[in-house]
Amino acid sequence: MEKSTKDKILDVALELFSQKGYKGTSIRMISGKVGIRESAIYNHFKNKEDILDTIVSSLASSSLSLLISQKPINEFALKGKSFLREFAASFKLLSYDNKSEKFFRFMMIELMQSKKIREIFFNDFHKSHLKILSQAFFIMMQEGMIHSSDPMLMAQEFLSPLFFYRMQATILRIDKENSSQVATLFEKHIDFFWEMISTG
Amino acid sequence: MEKSTKDKILDVALELFSQKGYKGTSIRMISGKVGIRESAIYNHFKNKEDILDTIVSSLASSSLSLLISQKPINEFALKGKSFLREFAASFKLLSYDNKSEKFFRFMMIELMQSKKIREIFFNDFHKSHLKILSQAFFIMMQEGMIHSSDPMLMAQEFLSPLFFYRMQATILRIDKENSSQVATLFEKHIDFFWEMISTG
DNA sequence: GTCTATACCCTGATAGAC
DNA sequence: GTCTATCAGGGTATAGAC
C-alpha cells in the first residue's frame, strides 16, 4: 500500500510545522520534501491554511482522554495509585508517539500566537484531563483513600509536573540530548505525590 | 528624558517578537511602529539578528534568581514556608512585569525552534531556580522542618506547577480573559505543598 | 495529477543624497 | 541619523499545457 500524495503532504507538513511553526514553513519546502512542485499542492488542498486545518482536526482531541473516558471513572479511581500510574504512563507514552510528539511541539510554538491553538490547548487538552483527574480524586477522597482537599486543586497540582516533564523531555530530544533523567521523573512524580496524599 | 531611537527600536521589537516570534516580525513592522524607515534601523543595529541578541542578552538572566542569590541560601531556607511563599510571589510577580512577561512569551514561541533559546531556558532560567530550591529543601530537611526526600525531586515538583500556572496566566491574558482564578493557584500551591512536606 | 510559466507581494539589506 | 531608491530572494497562489 503506497501512501497517497495527500497523506505524504500531511506527514511532511506536520514534520515541518513542528520544527519551524506555521509561518516558518513554506509551501515550497513542503512540496520539495514530498517531491512535487508547489502548484501540485493546490490539487489536494485549497491553500496553506487548509493543510493546517486538516492536521489540527485529525490530531486535536487528545488520545489520552479518549483512552480513559471509555469506561465510567469509578472503576479507574478505585485503583488509587495504580490509576495515577496508568494516567502518567499514558501521558509519558504520548511524548514517544511520533505524531503526538510533533503535534505537541507545534502546539507549543503556536500557543502564544494563535487563538485557535490556545482554545484547543485549554478545551481538548487541559480541561479534559483536569476533569478526569478531579473526578478521580473526589472519589478517592470519598473512599478515604487520600486526604481531603480541593479535588480540582489536587488535579492541577498532579497534572502540572506531568506537563512540565513532558515539555522538558521534548526539548531535550530536539537537540538529541539524553532525556532519560527526565523520563524517570514521571514515575518519581507518582511515588512522591501518592506518598503525600494517601492516608495509608 | 526622551527615549533614544535605539531604545524605541528595542521596545517595539520585544513587543512584536513576543506576539509573532522572530521570523514573524519584519524590519518593516518594527520601523513602522517606531516611526522611521526600514533603512534607518541599520544605523542602530547591524541586522535583524543584532536586535534580537541585544534584547536577549539584556533580559536572559532571570531577575528572580538574582534577587534571591544575593544572600547565603541558609537565611532564606530557615524561614520554611515563608521562603516558599516569597519564591512563588517573585515568580508570580514576574508574570506581571511588562518586559519579563514579553520575554517569557517570546521564549515560549522560540523554545522549540531555537537552540540558543533552549540553552537560555535550561541554564539561566530552569537550572538556577532548581539549584536554589534544592539547596533550600536540603537545609529544611536537615533542620527537620520537612520530611526527608530527594531535594532535587522536591525542587522539580515544587517548581513545575509554578511554571505551568505562569504559562496559563500568560495565555489567558493574551486573549484578555480572566486570569484571576489561575492567579490564586500560586498561593494555593504553597499551602498545598507545604501541608504535604512539613513535619509540623 | 503534475508540470511550466507567471503574477504579485513581502522580506532583509545596501547605496547614496541630504 | 534619516531619507529615497533599489535590489535579489523567497513567499502564496493561479492559468493553462500535457
XYZ file of C-alpha atoms (C1' of nucleotides) in Angstrom, chain A residues 2-13 30-31 33-45 51, chain C residues 1-3:
31
model
C 1.626 3.213 -1.218
C 0.841 6.406 0.613
C -1.257 8.858 -1.341
C 0.258 12.212 -2.249
C -2.266 13.873 0.011
C -1.101 11.832 3.002
C 2.520 12.493 2.137
C 1.795 16.221 2.140
C 0.146 15.963 5.551
C 3.051 13.992 7.012
C 5.677 16.346 5.660
C 3.686 19.403 6.692
C 6.608 21.044 1.793
C 6.360 20.351 -1.932
C 10.221 17.301 0.543
C 7.235 15.495 -0.950
C 8.877 15.589 -4.377
C 6.341 17.625 -6.348
C 6.021 21.244 -7.491
C 4.393 23.963 -5.410
C 1.418 24.189 -7.713
C 0.667 20.494 -7.362
C -0.128 21.054 -3.681
C -3.197 23.008 -4.731
C -4.707 19.920 -6.337
C -5.059 18.482 -2.835
C -5.603 21.498 -0.612
C -3.338 21.870 5.218
C -2.394 14.995 -11.029
C 1.646 17.077 -12.289
C 4.122 20.189 -14.918
